[in-house]
Amino acid sequence: MERSSATTVAIAAVAARIIVESELTDWSLARRKAVAELGLGAHGVPLPSDDAIIAEIKTYHALYSGDAWAQQLRAQREAALEAMIELVRFNPVLIGPVAEGWAHAGSEIRIELSPESAKDVEYALLNLAVDFTPTQAKDGTALYEILDGDWPMRLVVREPGRVPDPRHKTRLTGKILQQLLNETPPL
């Protein structure tokens, strides 16, 4: 293994540990902290990709997290399913770390919705008496951060005709998520 490749793997492993243990959501900060912790110069160091960090997070969970992590992931998925049931008319799809199975306690539950209009989601949340903060992604996508609940949650409104975000390869419908929960009994 080349020195730069070994360095990148080491940075990814330390960044993954920092992300999980600190429940950090700022991966750029985790990379910088990993570089500093390893005593590497900040300039010219090859930084790991998100996929490399995700692989190391999965390894971290497998080695150190055990039953507590499995229970936490199940609880996040159960919370996601409850929200998806309430929002079923918007064809909810679970995406991101909770869907992919590598979430840590600070990972948000990310649910993609496909309404006719983003305002329909706002009205539904108001009718459900859910506290939320509307925001917008850089590309103009409407986002709703849910403020109540045990886990951070973000609803992503996909406009009609817009293709799903290709970064999210795992996409779980409510039916698939329910099957997954049925197949993995509580600990």
mmCIF file with all atom_site columns, N, CA, C and O in Angstrom, residues 80 83-85 87-96 99 108-115 121 139 141-144 153-174:
data_model
loop_
_atom_site.group_PDB
_atom_site.id
_atom_site.type_symbol
_atom_site.label_atom_id
_atom_site.label_alt_id
_atom_site.label_comp_id
_atom_site.label_asym_id
_atom_site.label_entity_id
_atom_site.label_seq_id
_atom_site.pdbx_PDB_ins_code
_atom_site.Cartn_x
_atom_site.Cartn_y
_atom_site.Cartn_z
_atom_site.occupancy
_atom_site.B_iso_or_equiv
_atom_site.pdbx_formal_charge
_atom_site.auth_seq_id
_atom_site.auth_comp_id
_atom_site.auth_asym_id
_atom_site.auth_atom_id
_atom_site.pdbx_PDB_model_num
ATOM 1   N N  . ALA A 1 80  ? -38.501 6.632  12.103  1.00 0.00 ? 80  ALA A N  1
ATOM 2   C CA . ALA A 1 80  ? -38.681 6.952  10.686  1.00 0.00 ? 80  ALA A CA 1
ATOM 3   C C  . ALA A 1 80  ? -39.983 6.346  10.163  1.00 0.00 ? 80  ALA A C  1
ATOM 4   O O  . ALA A 1 80  ? -40.749 7.018  9.471   1.00 0.00 ? 80  ALA A O  1
ATOM 5   N N  . ALA A 1 83  ? -43.043 8.311  11.268  1.00 0.00 ? 83  ALA A N  1
ATOM 6   C CA . ALA A 1 83  ? -43.197 9.536  10.479  1.00 0.00 ? 83  ALA A CA 1
ATOM 7   C C  . ALA A 1 83  ? -43.685 9.218  9.070   1.00 0.00 ? 83  ALA A C  1
ATOM 8   O O  . ALA A 1 83  ? -44.543 9.923  8.525   1.00 0.00 ? 83  ALA A O  1
ATOM 9   N N  . MET A 1 84  ? -43.160 8.148  8.485   1.00 0.00 ? 84  MET A N  1
ATOM 10  C CA . MET A 1 84  ? -43.552 7.772  7.132   1.00 0.00 ? 84  MET A CA 1
ATOM 11  C C  . MET A 1 84  ? -45.023 7.375  7.072   1.00 0.00 ? 84  MET A C  1
ATOM 12  O O  . MET A 1 84  ? -45.708 7.672  6.093   1.00 0.00 ? 84  MET A O  1
ATOM 13  N N  . ILE A 1 85  ? -45.496 6.727  8.106   1.00 0.00 ? 85  ILE A N  1
ATOM 14  C CA . ILE A 1 85  ? -46.916 6.356  8.155   1.00 0.00 ? 85  ILE A CA 1
ATOM 15  C C  . ILE A 1 85  ? -47.779 7.613  8.203   1.00 0.00 ? 85  ILE A C  1
ATOM 16  O O  . ILE A 1 85  ? -48.793 7.713  7.510   1.00 0.00 ? 85  ILE A O  1
ATOM 17  N N  . LEU A 1 87  ? -47.041 10.480 7.031   1.00 0.00 ? 87  LEU A N  1
ATOM 18  C CA . LEU A 1 87  ? -46.875 11.252 5.799   1.00 0.00 ? 87  LEU A CA 1
ATOM 19  C C  . LEU A 1 87  ? -47.048 10.388 4.548   1.00 0.00 ? 87  LEU A C  1
ATOM 20  O O  . LEU A 1 87  ? -46.551 10.736 3.478   1.00 0.00 ? 87  LEU A O  1
ATOM 21  N N  . VAL A 1 88  ? -47.748 9.278  4.671   1.00 0.00 ? 88  VAL A N  1
ATOM 22  C CA . VAL A 1 88  ? -47.865 8.284  3.592   1.00 0.00 ? 88  VAL A CA 1
ATOM 23  C C  . VAL A 1 88  ? -48.380 8.890  2.290   1.00 0.00 ? 88  VAL A C  1
ATOM 24  O O  . VAL A 1 88  ? -47.974 8.459  1.207   1.00 0.00 ? 88  VAL A O  1
ATOM 25  N N  . ARG A 1 89  ? -49.213 9.890  2.352   1.00 0.00 ? 89  ARG A N  1
ATOM 26  C CA . ARG A 1 89  ? -49.775 10.461 1.121   1.00 0.00 ? 89  ARG A CA 1
ATOM 27  C C  . ARG A 1 89  ? -48.721 11.163 0.255   1.00 0.00 ? 89  ARG A C  1
ATOM 28  O O  . ARG A 1 89  ? -48.971 11.456 -0.912  1.00 0.00 ? 89  ARG A O  1
ATOM 29  N N  . PHE A 1 90  ? -47.526 11.397 0.819   1.00 0.00 ? 90  PHE A N  1
ATOM 30  C CA . PHE A 1 90  ? -46.447 12.041 0.073   1.00 0.00 ? 90  PHE A CA 1
ATOM 31  C C  . PHE A 1 90  ? -45.395 11.041 -0.412  1.00 0.00 ? 90  PHE A C  1
ATOM 32  O O  . PHE A 1 90  ? -44.290 11.414 -0.776  1.00 0.00 ? 90  PHE A O  1
ATOM 33  N N  . ASN A 1 91  ? -45.745 9.747  -0.395  1.00 0.00 ? 91  ASN A N  1
ATOM 34  C CA . ASN A 1 91  ? -44.836 8.687  -0.861  1.00 0.00 ? 91  ASN A CA 1
ATOM 35  C C  . ASN A 1 91  ? -43.451 8.788  -0.217  1.00 0.00 ? 91  ASN A C  1
ATOM 36  O O  . ASN A 1 91  ? -42.441 8.919  -0.909  1.00 0.00 ? 91  ASN A O  1
ATOM 37  N N  . PRO A 1 92  ? -43.367 8.710  1.107   1.00 0.00 ? 92  PRO A N  1
ATOM 38  C CA . PRO A 1 92  ? -42.085 8.880  1.790   1.00 0.00 ? 92  PRO A CA 1
ATOM 39  C C  . PRO A 1 92  ? -41.110 7.742  1.504   1.00 0.00 ? 92  PRO A C  1
ATOM 40  O O  . PRO A 1 92  ? -41.501 6.589  1.352   1.00 0.00 ? 92  PRO A O  1
ATOM 41  N N  . VAL A 1 93  ? -39.833 8.124  1.437   1.00 0.00 ? 93  VAL A N  1
ATOM 42  C CA . VAL A 1 93  ? -38.754 7.173  1.230   1.00 0.00 ? 93  VAL A CA 1
ATOM 43  C C  . VAL A 1 93  ? -37.639 7.536  2.206   1.00 0.00 ? 93  VAL A C  1
ATOM 44  O O  . VAL A 1 93  ? -37.200 8.689  2.247   1.00 0.00 ? 93  VAL A O  1
ATOM 45  N N  . LEU A 1 94  ? -37.205 6.556  2.991   1.00 0.00 ? 94  LEU A N  1
ATOM 46  C CA . LEU A 1 94  ? -36.105 6.772  3.926   1.00 0.00 ? 94  LEU A CA 1
ATOM 47  C C  . LEU A 1 94  ? -34.797 6.691  3.152   1.00 0.00 ? 94  LEU A C  1
ATOM 48  O O  . LEU A 1 94  ? -34.555 5.725  2.421   1.00 0.00 ? 94  LEU A O  1
ATOM 49  N N  . ILE A 1 95  ? -33.946 7.706  3.340   1.00 0.00 ? 95  ILE A N  1
ATOM 50  C CA . ILE A 1 95  ? -32.641 7.753  2.671   1.00 0.00 ? 95  ILE A CA 1
ATOM 51  C C  . ILE A 1 95  ? -31.580 8.115  3.707   1.00 0.00 ? 95  ILE A C  1
ATOM 52  O O  . ILE A 1 95  ? -31.899 8.448  4.841   1.00 0.00 ? 95  ILE A O  1
ATOM 53  N N  . GLY A 1 96  ? -30.331 8.042  3.315   1.00 0.00 ? 96  GLY A N  1
ATOM 54  C CA . GLY A 1 96  ? -29.251 8.479  4.197   1.00 0.00 ? 96  GLY A CA 1
ATOM 55  C C  . GLY A 1 96  ? -28.774 7.398  5.154   1.00 0.00 ? 96  GLY A C  1
ATOM 56  O O  . GLY A 1 96  ? -29.043 6.212  4.965   1.00 0.00 ? 96  GLY A O  1
ATOM 57  N N  . ALA A 1 99  ? -31.182 4.699  6.667   1.00 0.00 ? 99  ALA A N  1
ATOM 58  C CA . ALA A 1 99  ? -31.572 3.710  5.655   1.00 0.00 ? 99  ALA A CA 1
ATOM 59  C C  . ALA A 1 99  ? -30.410 2.770  5.335   1.00 0.00 ? 99  ALA A C  1
ATOM 60  O O  . ALA A 1 99  ? -30.607 1.559  5.199   1.00 0.00 ? 99  ALA A O  1
ATOM 61  N N  . GLU A 1 108 ? -29.135 12.312 11.381  1.00 0.00 ? 108 GLU A N  1
ATOM 62  C CA . GLU A 1 108 ? -30.539 12.663 11.190  1.00 0.00 ? 108 GLU A CA 1
ATOM 63  C C  . GLU A 1 108 ? -31.259 11.556 10.431  1.00 0.00 ? 108 GLU A C  1
ATOM 64  O O  . GLU A 1 108 ? -30.667 10.845 9.624   1.00 0.00 ? 108 GLU A O  1
ATOM 65  N N  . ILE A 1 109 ? -32.527 11.431 10.758  1.00 0.00 ? 109 ILE A N  1
ATOM 66  C CA . ILE A 1 109 ? -33.419 10.574 9.981   1.00 0.00 ? 109 ILE A CA 1
ATOM 67  C C  . ILE A 1 109 ? -33.835 11.436 8.792   1.00 0.00 ? 109 ILE A C  1
ATOM 68  O O  . ILE A 1 109 ? -34.411 12.504 8.966   1.00 0.00 ? 109 ILE A O  1
ATOM 69  N N  . ARG A 1 110 ? -33.520 10.975 7.600   1.00 0.00 ? 110 ARG A N  1
ATOM 70  C CA . ARG A 1 110 ? -33.779 11.778 6.397   1.00 0.00 ? 110 ARG A CA 1
ATOM 71  C C  . ARG A 1 110 ? -34.842 11.073 5.572   1.00 0.00 ? 110 ARG A C  1
ATOM 72  O O  . ARG A 1 110 ? -34.657 9.927  5.157   1.00 0.00 ? 110 ARG A O  1
ATOM 73  N N  . ILE A 1 111 ? -35.948 11.759 5.368   1.00 0.00 ? 111 ILE A N  1
ATOM 74  C CA . ILE A 1 111 ? -37.067 11.196 4.625   1.00 0.00 ? 111 ILE A CA 1
ATOM 75  C C  . ILE A 1 111 ? -37.360 12.091 3.424   1.00 0.00 ? 111 ILE A C  1
ATOM 76  O O  . ILE A 1 111 ? -37.566 13.292 3.581   1.00 0.00 ? 111 ILE A O  1
ATOM 77  N N  . GLU A 1 112 ? -37.383 11.477 2.266   1.00 0.00 ? 112 GLU A N  1
ATOM 78  C CA . GLU A 1 112 ? -37.689 12.192 1.035   1.00 0.00 ? 112 GLU A CA 1
ATOM 79  C C  . GLU A 1 112 ? -39.191 12.073 0.766   1.00 0.00 ? 112 GLU A C  1
ATOM 80  O O  . GLU A 1 112 ? -39.759 10.986 0.876   1.00 0.00 ? 112 GLU A O  1
ATOM 81  N N  . LEU A 1 113 ? -39.803 13.189 0.432   1.00 0.00 ? 113 LEU A N  1
ATOM 82  C CA . LEU A 1 113 ? -41.240 13.231 0.144   1.00 0.00 ? 113 LEU A CA 1
ATOM 83  C C  . LEU A 1 113 ? -41.466 13.729 -1.279  1.00 0.00 ? 113 LEU A C  1
ATOM 84  O O  . LEU A 1 113 ? -40.673 14.512 -1.798  1.00 0.00 ? 113 LEU A O  1
ATOM 85  N N  . SER A 1 114 ? -42.585 13.299 -1.885  1.00 0.00 ? 114 SER A N  1
ATOM 86  C CA . SER A 1 114 ? -42.923 13.719 -3.250  1.00 0.00 ? 114 SER A CA 1
ATOM 87  C C  . SER A 1 114 ? -44.344 14.282 -3.292  1.00 0.00 ? 114 SER A C  1
ATOM 88  O O  . SER A 1 114 ? -45.261 13.656 -3.828  1.00 0.00 ? 114 SER A O  1
ATOM 89  N N  . PRO A 1 115 ? -44.541 15.474 -2.729  1.00 0.00 ? 115 PRO A N  1
ATOM 90  C CA . PRO A 1 115 ? -45.872 16.082 -2.753  1.00 0.00 ? 115 PRO A CA 1
ATOM 91  C C  . PRO A 1 115 ? -46.104 16.872 -4.051  1.00 0.00 ? 115 PRO A C  1
ATOM 92  O O  . PRO A 1 115 ? -45.174 17.103 -4.825  1.00 0.00 ? 115 PRO A O  1
ATOM 93  N N  . VAL A 1 121 ? -46.818 19.783 2.452   1.00 0.00 ? 121 VAL A N  1
ATOM 94  C CA . VAL A 1 121 ? -46.080 19.190 3.561   1.00 0.00 ? 121 VAL A CA 1
ATOM 95  C C  . VAL A 1 121 ? -46.208 20.084 4.793   1.00 0.00 ? 121 VAL A C  1
ATOM 96  O O  . VAL A 1 121 ? -46.454 19.597 5.900   1.00 0.00 ? 121 VAL A O  1
ATOM 97  N N  . ASP A 1 139 ? -29.673 24.023 -3.788  1.00 0.00 ? 139 ASP A N  1
ATOM 98  C CA . ASP A 1 139 ? -30.303 23.847 -5.107  1.00 0.00 ? 139 ASP A CA 1
ATOM 99  C C  . ASP A 1 139 ? -31.778 24.244 -5.115  1.00 0.00 ? 139 ASP A C  1
ATOM 100 O O  . ASP A 1 139 ? -32.475 24.053 -6.097  1.00 0.00 ? 139 ASP A O  1
ATOM 101 N N  . THR A 1 141 ? -34.145 23.017 -3.060  1.00 0.00 ? 141 THR A N  1
ATOM 102 C CA . THR A 1 141 ? -35.005 21.974 -2.515  1.00 0.00 ? 141 THR A CA 1
ATOM 103 C C  . THR A 1 141 ? -35.526 22.409 -1.147  1.00 0.00 ? 141 THR A C  1
ATOM 104 O O  . THR A 1 141 ? -34.765 22.874 -0.295  1.00 0.00 ? 141 THR A O  1
ATOM 105 N N  . ALA A 1 142 ? -36.836 22.245 -0.939  1.00 0.00 ? 142 ALA A N  1
ATOM 106 C CA . ALA A 1 142 ? -37.438 22.572 0.350   1.00 0.00 ? 142 ALA A CA 1
ATOM 107 C C  . ALA A 1 142 ? -37.078 21.496 1.371   1.00 0.00 ? 142 ALA A C  1
ATOM 108 O O  . ALA A 1 142 ? -37.163 20.297 1.085   1.00 0.00 ? 142 ALA A O  1
ATOM 109 N N  . LEU A 1 143 ? -36.653 21.932 2.544   1.00 0.00 ? 143 LEU A N  1
ATOM 110 C CA . LEU A 1 143 ? -36.286 21.040 3.642   1.00 0.00 ? 143 LEU A CA 1
ATOM 111 C C  . LEU A 1 143 ? -37.080 21.435 4.877   1.00 0.00 ? 143 LEU A C  1
ATOM 112 O O  . LEU A 1 143 ? -37.330 22.616 5.105   1.00 0.00 ? 143 LEU A O  1
ATOM 113 N N  . TYR A 1 144 ? -37.435 20.444 5.675   1.00 0.00 ? 144 TYR A N  1
ATOM 114 C CA . TYR A 1 144 ? -38.140 20.701 6.929   1.00 0.00 ? 144 TYR A CA 1
ATOM 115 C C  . TYR A 1 144 ? -37.422 19.952 8.036   1.00 0.00 ? 144 TYR A C  1
ATOM 116 O O  . TYR A 1 144 ? -37.342 18.731 8.018   1.00 0.00 ? 144 TYR A O  1
ATOM 117 N N  . MET A 1 153 ? -34.501 14.886 12.619  1.00 0.00 ? 153 MET A N  1
ATOM 118 C CA . MET A 1 153 ? -35.188 14.428 11.411  1.00 0.00 ? 153 MET A CA 1
ATOM 119 C C  . MET A 1 153 ? -35.258 15.562 10.408  1.00 0.00 ? 153 MET A C  1
ATOM 120 O O  . MET A 1 153 ? -35.483 16.706 10.786  1.00 0.00 ? 153 MET A O  1
ATOM 121 N N  . ARG A 1 154 ? -35.048 15.217 9.150   1.00 0.00 ? 154 ARG A N  1
ATOM 122 C CA . ARG A 1 154 ? -35.155 16.204 8.080   1.00 0.00 ? 154 ARG A CA 1
ATOM 123 C C  . ARG A 1 154 ? -36.010 15.602 6.964   1.00 0.00 ? 154 ARG A C  1
ATOM 124 O O  . ARG A 1 154 ? -35.760 14.491 6.506   1.00 0.00 ? 154 ARG A O  1
ATOM 125 N N  . LEU A 1 155 ? -37.001 16.378 6.552   1.00 0.00 ? 155 LEU A N  1
ATOM 126 C CA . LEU A 1 155 ? -37.840 15.994 5.425   1.00 0.00 ? 155 LEU A CA 1
ATOM 127 C C  . LEU A 1 155 ? -37.331 16.738 4.201   1.00 0.00 ? 155 LEU A C  1
ATOM 128 O O  . LEU A 1 155 ? -37.111 17.948 4.254   1.00 0.00 ? 155 LEU A O  1
ATOM 129 N N  . VAL A 1 156 ? -37.125 16.014 3.118   1.00 0.00 ? 156 VAL A N  1
ATOM 130 C CA . VAL A 1 156 ? -36.618 16.576 1.871   1.00 0.00 ? 156 VAL A CA 1
ATOM 131 C C  . VAL A 1 156 ? -37.739 16.482 0.849   1.00 0.00 ? 156 VAL A C  1
ATOM 132 O O  . VAL A 1 156 ? -38.242 15.388 0.584   1.00 0.00 ? 156 VAL A O  1
ATOM 133 N N  . VAL A 1 157 ? -38.141 17.616 0.291   1.00 0.00 ? 157 VAL A N  1
ATOM 134 C CA . VAL A 1 157 ? -39.237 17.632 -0.672  1.00 0.00 ? 157 VAL A CA 1
ATOM 135 C C  . VAL A 1 157 ? -38.660 17.557 -2.082  1.00 0.00 ? 157 VAL A C  1
ATOM 136 O O  . VAL A 1 157 ? -37.951 18.457 -2.530  1.00 0.00 ? 157 VAL A O  1
ATOM 137 N N  . ARG A 1 158 ? -38.968 16.452 -2.751  1.00 0.00 ? 158 ARG A N  1
ATOM 138 C CA . ARG A 1 158 ? -38.538 16.275 -4.141  1.00 0.00 ? 158 ARG A CA 1
ATOM 139 C C  . ARG A 1 158 ? -39.657 16.772 -5.039  1.00 0.00 ? 158 ARG A C  1
ATOM 140 O O  . ARG A 1 158 ? -40.796 16.305 -4.982  1.00 0.00 ? 158 ARG A O  1
ATOM 141 N N  . GLU A 1 159 ? -39.336 17.757 -5.860  1.00 0.00 ? 159 GLU A N  1
ATOM 142 C CA . GLU A 1 159 ? -40.327 18.344 -6.750  1.00 0.00 ? 159 GLU A CA 1
ATOM 143 C C  . GLU A 1 159 ? -40.775 17.329 -7.796  1.00 0.00 ? 159 GLU A C  1
ATOM 144 O O  . GLU A 1 159 ? -39.988 16.459 -8.194  1.00 0.00 ? 159 GLU A O  1
ATOM 145 N N  . PRO A 1 160 ? -42.021 17.423 -8.261  1.00 0.00 ? 160 PRO A N  1
ATOM 146 C CA . PRO A 1 160 ? -42.504 16.493 -9.290  1.00 0.00 ? 160 PRO A CA 1
ATOM 147 C C  . PRO A 1 160 ? -41.580 16.503 -10.512 1.00 0.00 ? 160 PRO A C  1
ATOM 148 O O  . PRO A 1 160 ? -41.145 17.550 -10.968 1.00 0.00 ? 160 PRO A O  1
ATOM 149 N N  . GLY A 1 161 ? -41.250 15.316 -10.992 1.00 0.00 ? 161 GLY A N  1
ATOM 150 C CA . GLY A 1 161 ? -40.405 15.177 -12.164 1.00 0.00 ? 161 GLY A CA 1
ATOM 151 C C  . GLY A 1 161 ? -38.909 15.233 -11.884 1.00 0.00 ? 161 GLY A C  1
ATOM 152 O O  . GLY A 1 161 ? -38.099 14.946 -12.755 1.00 0.00 ? 161 GLY A O  1
ATOM 153 N N  . ARG A 1 162 ? -38.527 15.589 -10.670 1.00 0.00 ? 162 ARG A N  1
ATOM 154 C CA . ARG A 1 162 ? -37.103 15.677 -10.338 1.00 0.00 ? 162 ARG A CA 1
ATOM 155 C C  . ARG A 1 162 ? -36.594 14.294 -9.930  1.00 0.00 ? 162 ARG A C  1
ATOM 156 O O  . ARG A 1 162 ? -37.224 13.603 -9.137  1.00 0.00 ? 162 ARG A O  1
ATOM 157 N N  . VAL A 1 163 ? -35.441 13.912 -10.458 1.00 0.00 ? 163 VAL A N  1
ATOM 158 C CA . VAL A 1 163 ? -34.891 12.593 -10.150 1.00 0.00 ? 163 VAL A CA 1
ATOM 159 C C  . VAL A 1 163 ? -34.338 12.584 -8.720  1.00 0.00 ? 163 VAL A C  1
ATOM 160 O O  . VAL A 1 163 ? -33.899 13.614 -8.200  1.00 0.00 ? 163 VAL A O  1
ATOM 161 N N  . PRO A 1 164 ? -34.374 11.418 -8.074  1.00 0.00 ? 164 PRO A N  1
ATOM 162 C CA . PRO A 1 164 ? -33.835 11.309 -6.718  1.00 0.00 ? 164 PRO A CA 1
ATOM 163 C C  . PRO A 1 164 ? -32.341 11.628 -6.680  1.00 0.00 ? 164 PRO A C  1
ATOM 164 O O  . PRO A 1 164 ? -31.626 11.443 -7.675  1.00 0.00 ? 164 PRO A O  1
ATOM 165 N N  . ASP A 1 165 ? -31.867 12.094 -5.546  1.00 0.00 ? 165 ASP A N  1
ATOM 166 C CA . ASP A 1 165 ? -30.463 12.412 -5.338  1.00 0.00 ? 165 ASP A CA 1
ATOM 167 C C  . ASP A 1 165 ? -29.645 11.127 -5.502  1.00 0.00 ? 165 ASP A C  1
ATOM 168 O O  . ASP A 1 165 ? -29.839 10.165 -4.760  1.00 0.00 ? 165 ASP A O  1
ATOM 169 N N  . PRO A 1 166 ? -28.718 11.085 -6.461  1.00 0.00 ? 166 PRO A N  1
ATOM 170 C CA . PRO A 1 166 ? -27.968 9.853  -6.724  1.00 0.00 ? 166 PRO A CA 1
ATOM 171 C C  . PRO A 1 166 ? -27.010 9.455  -5.594  1.00 0.00 ? 166 PRO A C  1
ATOM 172 O O  . PRO A 1 166 ? -26.551 8.319  -5.560  1.00 0.00 ? 166 PRO A O  1
ATOM 173 N N  . ARG A 1 167 ? -26.724 10.367 -4.668  1.00 0.00 ? 167 ARG A N  1
ATOM 174 C CA . ARG A 1 167 ? -25.849 10.018 -3.544  1.00 0.00 ? 167 ARG A CA 1
ATOM 175 C C  . ARG A 1 167 ? -26.509 9.006  -2.615  1.00 0.00 ? 167 ARG A C  1
ATOM 176 O O  . ARG A 1 167 ? -25.836 8.277  -1.910  1.00 0.00 ? 167 ARG A O  1
ATOM 177 N N  . HIS A 1 168 ? -27.832 8.972  -2.633  1.00 0.00 ? 168 HIS A N  1
ATOM 178 C CA . HIS A 1 168 ? -28.573 8.077  -1.743  1.00 0.00 ? 168 HIS A CA 1
ATOM 179 C C  . HIS A 1 168 ? -28.970 6.823  -2.514  1.00 0.00 ? 168 HIS A C  1
ATOM 180 O O  . HIS A 1 168 ? -30.022 6.763  -3.141  1.00 0.00 ? 168 HIS A O  1
ATOM 181 N N  . LYS A 1 169 ? -28.106 5.824  -2.452  1.00 0.00 ? 169 LYS A N  1
ATOM 182 C CA . LYS A 1 169 ? -28.324 4.592  -3.198  1.00 0.00 ? 169 LYS A CA 1
ATOM 183 C C  . LYS A 1 169 ? -29.366 3.695  -2.530  1.00 0.00 ? 169 LYS A C  1
ATOM 184 O O  . LYS A 1 169 ? -30.115 2.997  -3.185  1.00 0.00 ? 169 LYS A O  1
ATOM 185 N N  . THR A 1 170 ? -29.408 3.723  -1.214  1.00 0.00 ? 170 THR A N  1
ATOM 186 C CA . THR A 1 170 ? -30.388 2.925  -0.477  1.00 0.00 ? 170 THR A CA 1
ATOM 187 C C  . THR A 1 170 ? -31.617 3.780  -0.253  1.00 0.00 ? 170 THR A C  1
ATOM 188 O O  . THR A 1 170 ? -31.547 4.855  0.347   1.00 0.00 ? 170 THR A O  1
ATOM 189 N N  . ARG A 1 171 ? -32.746 3.289  -0.728  1.00 0.00 ? 171 ARG A N  1
ATOM 190 C CA . ARG A 1 171 ? -34.007 4.028  -0.641  1.00 0.00 ? 171 ARG A CA 1
ATOM 191 C C  . ARG A 1 171 ? -35.054 3.051  -0.120  1.00 0.00 ? 171 ARG A C  1
ATOM 192 O O  . ARG A 1 171 ? -35.409 2.107  -0.806  1.00 0.00 ? 171 ARG A O  1
ATOM 193 N N  . LEU A 1 172 ? -35.541 3.277  1.093   1.00 0.00 ? 172 LEU A N  1
ATOM 194 C CA . LEU A 1 172 ? -36.480 2.358  1.723   1.00 0.00 ? 172 LEU A CA 1
ATOM 195 C C  . LEU A 1 172 ? -37.874 2.972  1.789   1.00 0.00 ? 172 LEU A C  1
ATOM 196 O O  . LEU A 1 172 ? -38.085 3.996  2.440   1.00 0.00 ? 172 LEU A O  1
ATOM 197 N N  . THR A 1 173 ? -38.827 2.303  1.151   1.00 0.00 ? 173 THR A N  1
ATOM 198 C CA . THR A 1 173 ? -40.223 2.700  1.303   1.00 0.00 ? 173 THR A CA 1
ATOM 199 C C  . THR A 1 173 ? -40.693 2.233  2.685   1.00 0.00 ? 173 THR A C  1
ATOM 200 O O  . THR A 1 173 ? -40.010 1.437  3.347   1.00 0.00 ? 173 THR A O  1
ATOM 201 N N  . GLY A 1 174 ? -41.852 2.673  3.092   1.00 0.00 ? 174 GLY A N  1
ATOM 202 C CA . GLY A 1 174 ? -42.396 2.232  4.378   1.00 0.00 ? 174 GLY A CA 1
ATOM 203 C C  . GLY A 1 174 ? -42.571 0.729  4.442   1.00 0.00 ? 174 GLY A C  1
ATOM 204 O O  . GLY A 1 174 ? -42.277 0.094  5.462   1.00 0.00 ? 174 GLY A O  1
#
